[in-house]
GROMACS .gro file of C-alpha atoms in nm:
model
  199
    1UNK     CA    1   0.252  -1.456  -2.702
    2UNK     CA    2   0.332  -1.120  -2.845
    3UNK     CA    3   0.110  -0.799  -2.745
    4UNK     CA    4   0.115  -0.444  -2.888
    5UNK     CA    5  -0.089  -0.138  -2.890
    6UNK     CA    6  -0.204  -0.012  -3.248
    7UNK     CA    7  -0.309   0.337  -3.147
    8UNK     CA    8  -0.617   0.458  -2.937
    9UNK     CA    9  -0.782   0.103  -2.786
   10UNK     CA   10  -0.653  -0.100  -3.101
   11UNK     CA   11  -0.449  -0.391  -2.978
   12UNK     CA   12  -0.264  -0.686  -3.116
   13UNK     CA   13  -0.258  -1.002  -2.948
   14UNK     CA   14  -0.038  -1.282  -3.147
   15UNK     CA   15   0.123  -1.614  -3.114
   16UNK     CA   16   0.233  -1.910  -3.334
   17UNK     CA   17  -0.156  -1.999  -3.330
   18UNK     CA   18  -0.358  -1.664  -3.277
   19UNK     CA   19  -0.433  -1.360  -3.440
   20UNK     CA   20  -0.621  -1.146  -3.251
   21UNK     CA   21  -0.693  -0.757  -3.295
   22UNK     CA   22  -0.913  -0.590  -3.041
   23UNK     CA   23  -1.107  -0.248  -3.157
   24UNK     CA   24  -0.985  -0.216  -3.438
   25UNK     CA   25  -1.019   0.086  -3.757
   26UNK     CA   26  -1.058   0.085  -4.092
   27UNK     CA   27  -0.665   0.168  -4.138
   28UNK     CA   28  -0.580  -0.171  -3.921
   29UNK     CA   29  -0.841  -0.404  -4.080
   30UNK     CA   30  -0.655  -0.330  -4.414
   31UNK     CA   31  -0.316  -0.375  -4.320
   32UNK     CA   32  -0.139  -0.643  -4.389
   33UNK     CA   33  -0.091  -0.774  -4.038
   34UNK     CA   34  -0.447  -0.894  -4.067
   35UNK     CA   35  -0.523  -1.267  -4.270
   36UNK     CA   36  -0.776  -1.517  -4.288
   37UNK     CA   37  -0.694  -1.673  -3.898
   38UNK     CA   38  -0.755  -1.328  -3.731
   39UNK     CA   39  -1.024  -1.295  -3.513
   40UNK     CA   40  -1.172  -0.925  -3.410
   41UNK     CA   41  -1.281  -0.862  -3.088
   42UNK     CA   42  -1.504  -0.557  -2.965
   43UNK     CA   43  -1.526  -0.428  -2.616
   44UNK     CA   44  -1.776  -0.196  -2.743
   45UNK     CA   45  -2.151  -0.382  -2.842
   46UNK     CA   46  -2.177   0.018  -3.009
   47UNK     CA   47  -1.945   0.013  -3.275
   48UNK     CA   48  -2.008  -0.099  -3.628
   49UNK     CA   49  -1.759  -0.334  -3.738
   50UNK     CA   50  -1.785  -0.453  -4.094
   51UNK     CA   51  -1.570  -0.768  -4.184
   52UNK     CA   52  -1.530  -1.055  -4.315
   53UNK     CA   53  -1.355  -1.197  -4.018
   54UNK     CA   54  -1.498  -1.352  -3.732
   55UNK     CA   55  -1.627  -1.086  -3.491
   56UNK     CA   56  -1.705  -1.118  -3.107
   57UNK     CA   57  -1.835  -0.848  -2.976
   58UNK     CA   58  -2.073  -0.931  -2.695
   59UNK     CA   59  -2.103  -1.121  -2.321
   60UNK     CA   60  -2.093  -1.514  -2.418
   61UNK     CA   61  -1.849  -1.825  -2.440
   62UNK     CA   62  -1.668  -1.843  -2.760
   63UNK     CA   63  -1.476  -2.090  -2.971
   64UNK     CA   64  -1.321  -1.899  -3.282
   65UNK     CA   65  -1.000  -2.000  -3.449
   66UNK     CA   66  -0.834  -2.184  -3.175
   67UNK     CA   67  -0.876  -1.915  -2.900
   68UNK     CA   68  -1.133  -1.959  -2.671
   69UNK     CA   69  -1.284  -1.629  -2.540
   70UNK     CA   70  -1.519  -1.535  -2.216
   71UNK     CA   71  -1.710  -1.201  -2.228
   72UNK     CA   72  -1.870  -1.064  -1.930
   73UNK     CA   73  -2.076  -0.768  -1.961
   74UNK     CA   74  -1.982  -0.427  -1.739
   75UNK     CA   75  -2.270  -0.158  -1.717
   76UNK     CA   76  -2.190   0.154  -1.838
   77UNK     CA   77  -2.517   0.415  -1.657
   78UNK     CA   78  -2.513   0.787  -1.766
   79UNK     CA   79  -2.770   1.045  -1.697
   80UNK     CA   80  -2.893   1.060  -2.023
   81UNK     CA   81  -2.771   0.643  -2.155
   82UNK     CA   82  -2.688   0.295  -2.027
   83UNK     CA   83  -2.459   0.140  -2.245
   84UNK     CA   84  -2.275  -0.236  -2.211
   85UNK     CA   85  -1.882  -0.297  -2.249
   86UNK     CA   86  -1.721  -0.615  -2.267
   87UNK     CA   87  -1.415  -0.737  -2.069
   88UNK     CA   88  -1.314  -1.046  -2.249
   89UNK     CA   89  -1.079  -1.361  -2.110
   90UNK     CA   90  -0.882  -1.558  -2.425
   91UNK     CA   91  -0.723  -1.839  -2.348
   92UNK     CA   92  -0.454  -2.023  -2.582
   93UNK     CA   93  -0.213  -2.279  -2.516
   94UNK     CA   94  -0.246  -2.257  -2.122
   95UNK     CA   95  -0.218  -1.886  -2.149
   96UNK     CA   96  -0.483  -1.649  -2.059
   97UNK     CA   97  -0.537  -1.273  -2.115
   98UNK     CA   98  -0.715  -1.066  -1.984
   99UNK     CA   99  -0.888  -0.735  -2.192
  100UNK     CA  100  -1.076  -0.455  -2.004
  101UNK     CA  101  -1.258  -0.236  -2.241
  102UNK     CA  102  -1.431   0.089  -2.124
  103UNK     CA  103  -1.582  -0.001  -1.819
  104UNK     CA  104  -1.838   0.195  -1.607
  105UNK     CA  105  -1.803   0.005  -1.235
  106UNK     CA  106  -1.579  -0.188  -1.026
  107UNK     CA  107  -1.594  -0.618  -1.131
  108UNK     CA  108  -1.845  -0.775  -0.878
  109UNK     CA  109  -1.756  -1.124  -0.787
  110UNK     CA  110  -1.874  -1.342  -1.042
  111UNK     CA  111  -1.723  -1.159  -1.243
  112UNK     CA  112  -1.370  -1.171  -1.051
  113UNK     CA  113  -1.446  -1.541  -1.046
  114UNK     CA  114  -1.420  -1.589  -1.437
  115UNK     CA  115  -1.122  -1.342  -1.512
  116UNK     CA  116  -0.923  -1.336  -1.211
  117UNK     CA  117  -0.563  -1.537  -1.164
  118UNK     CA  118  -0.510  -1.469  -1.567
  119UNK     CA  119  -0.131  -1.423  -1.658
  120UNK     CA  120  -0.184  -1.087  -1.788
  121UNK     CA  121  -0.471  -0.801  -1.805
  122UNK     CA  122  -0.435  -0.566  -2.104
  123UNK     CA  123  -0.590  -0.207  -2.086
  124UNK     CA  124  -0.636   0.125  -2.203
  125UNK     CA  125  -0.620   0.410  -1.929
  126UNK     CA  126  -0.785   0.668  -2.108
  127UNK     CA  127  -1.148   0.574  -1.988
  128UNK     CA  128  -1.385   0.876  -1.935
  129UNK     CA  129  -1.668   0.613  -1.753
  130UNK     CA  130  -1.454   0.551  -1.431
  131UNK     CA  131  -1.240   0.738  -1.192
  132UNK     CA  132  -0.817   0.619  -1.212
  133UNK     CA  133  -0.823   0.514  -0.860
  134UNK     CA  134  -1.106   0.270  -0.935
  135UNK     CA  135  -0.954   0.142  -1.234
  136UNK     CA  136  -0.655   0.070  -1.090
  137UNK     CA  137  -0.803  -0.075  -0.796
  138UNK     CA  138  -1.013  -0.301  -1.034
  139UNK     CA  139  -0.728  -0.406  -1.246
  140UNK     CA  140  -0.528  -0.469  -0.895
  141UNK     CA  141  -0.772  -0.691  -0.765
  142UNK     CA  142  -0.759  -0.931  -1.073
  143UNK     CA  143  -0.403  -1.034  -0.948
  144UNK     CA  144  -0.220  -1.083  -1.260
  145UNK     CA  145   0.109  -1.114  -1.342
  146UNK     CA  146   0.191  -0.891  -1.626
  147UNK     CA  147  -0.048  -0.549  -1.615
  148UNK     CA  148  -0.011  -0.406  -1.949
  149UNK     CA  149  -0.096  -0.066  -1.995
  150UNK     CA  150  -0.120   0.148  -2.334
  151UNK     CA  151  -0.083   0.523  -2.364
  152UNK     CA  152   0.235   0.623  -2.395
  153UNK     CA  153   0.343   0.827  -2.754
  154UNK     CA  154   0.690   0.740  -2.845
  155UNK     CA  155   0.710   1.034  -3.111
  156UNK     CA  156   0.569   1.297  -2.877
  157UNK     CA  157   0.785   1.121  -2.570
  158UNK     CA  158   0.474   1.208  -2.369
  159UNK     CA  159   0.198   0.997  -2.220
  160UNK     CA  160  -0.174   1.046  -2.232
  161UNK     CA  161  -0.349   1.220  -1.980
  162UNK     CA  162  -0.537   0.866  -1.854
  163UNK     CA  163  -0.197   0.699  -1.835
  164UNK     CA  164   0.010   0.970  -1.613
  165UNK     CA  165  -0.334   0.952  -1.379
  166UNK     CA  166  -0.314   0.551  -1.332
  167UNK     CA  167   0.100   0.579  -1.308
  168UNK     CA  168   0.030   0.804  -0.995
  169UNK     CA  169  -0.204   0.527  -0.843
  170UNK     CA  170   0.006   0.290  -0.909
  171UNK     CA  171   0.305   0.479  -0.768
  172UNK     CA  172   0.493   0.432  -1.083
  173UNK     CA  173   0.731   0.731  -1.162
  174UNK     CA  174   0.957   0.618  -1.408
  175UNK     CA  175   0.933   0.302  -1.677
  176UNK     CA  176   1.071   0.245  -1.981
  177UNK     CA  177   0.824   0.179  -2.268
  178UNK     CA  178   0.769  -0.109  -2.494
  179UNK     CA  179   0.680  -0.152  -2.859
  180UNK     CA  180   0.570  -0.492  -2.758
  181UNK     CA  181   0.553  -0.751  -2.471
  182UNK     CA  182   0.642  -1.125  -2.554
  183UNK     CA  183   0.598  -1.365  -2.305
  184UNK     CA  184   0.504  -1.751  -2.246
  185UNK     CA  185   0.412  -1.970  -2.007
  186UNK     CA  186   0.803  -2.085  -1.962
  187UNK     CA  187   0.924  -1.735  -1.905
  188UNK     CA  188   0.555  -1.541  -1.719
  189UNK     CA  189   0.712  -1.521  -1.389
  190UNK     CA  190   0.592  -1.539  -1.044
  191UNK     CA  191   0.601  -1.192  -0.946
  192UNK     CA  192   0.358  -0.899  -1.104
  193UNK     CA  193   0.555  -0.653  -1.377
  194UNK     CA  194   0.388  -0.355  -1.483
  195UNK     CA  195   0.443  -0.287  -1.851
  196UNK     CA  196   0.372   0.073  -2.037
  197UNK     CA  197   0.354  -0.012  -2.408
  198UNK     CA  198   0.411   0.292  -2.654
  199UNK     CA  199   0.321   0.336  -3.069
   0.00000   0.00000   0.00000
């Protein structure tokens, strides 16, 4: 399974089987990376997505294109909105990933029950609705084995304000950035790696 970061909280999930893109644009629904087999996924329930392409963007239990996909609603309560993200579970060929959109509180337990002991959790950093600490406390306590993290711009060699904030949680001072992280069930490890992906 290969994942990358396309920019803001755009990501690419991909294997021999799957094509997955999660929040995607305009500019990334027309590129050619996208065909008939992907499958768009929304952590979001407020932005429009117009395609032709299967489209999950909501809490439910999914069947789309070979993947199969869990999303579990997170409250999102502002003075003046409440709002709904969802963190979603995919599962293909006995792997499972994990992907935490903008949440607003800490996962309760039935919600730790459903996406807990994945193999990895994929995340942006730059989330206004939570405080770093919590977040990385919340991603912590799904114990996964790869934590991938986006945020880091490889032309600007500088990383974004949410991802220097969760580095000092997580007591990470230096790391070398990826383009990319490919792993499978053969080669997923037994101990946790921390992985900063760049674009």
């Amino acid at each position: 399974m290969d994942i990358s970061w396309l920019g803001n909280k755009s990501f690419m999930i991909s294997d021999e089987i799957i094509s997955v893109v999660v929040n995607p644009n305009d500019s990334i629904l027309s590129s050619s990376e996208i065909n008939e087999n992907t499958v768009i996924i929304s952590t979001n329930s407020n932005d429009s997505l117009s395609s032709d392409l299967p489209i999950v963007d909501s809490p439910g239990e999914y069947e789309v294109n070979n993947v199969s996909i869990i999303g579990i609603a997170n409250a999102i309560v502002k003075p003046d909105e409440k709002m709904i993200t969802t963190c979603y579970k995919l599962e293909s060929r006995g792997l499972s990933v994990v992907i935490i959109g903008d949440i607003g509180t800490p996962f309760d337990s039935e919600t730790l029950s459903v996406l807990s002991s994945s193999h990895a959790v994929l995340f942006s950093p730059d989330n206004n609705n939570i405080d770093s600490e919590i977040l990385a406390n919340t991603i912590r306590s799904l114990e996964t084995r790869k934590i991938l993290i986006s945020g880091y711009d490889k032309d600007s060699k500088k990383s974004s304000s949410g991802l220097e904030s969760i580095n000092k949680v997580l007591g990470i001072k230096e790391f070398e950035p990826k383009n990319k992280a490919s792993f499978n069930i053969s080669n997923i490890g037994d101990s946790q790696e921390i992985i900063i992906l760049e674009n």
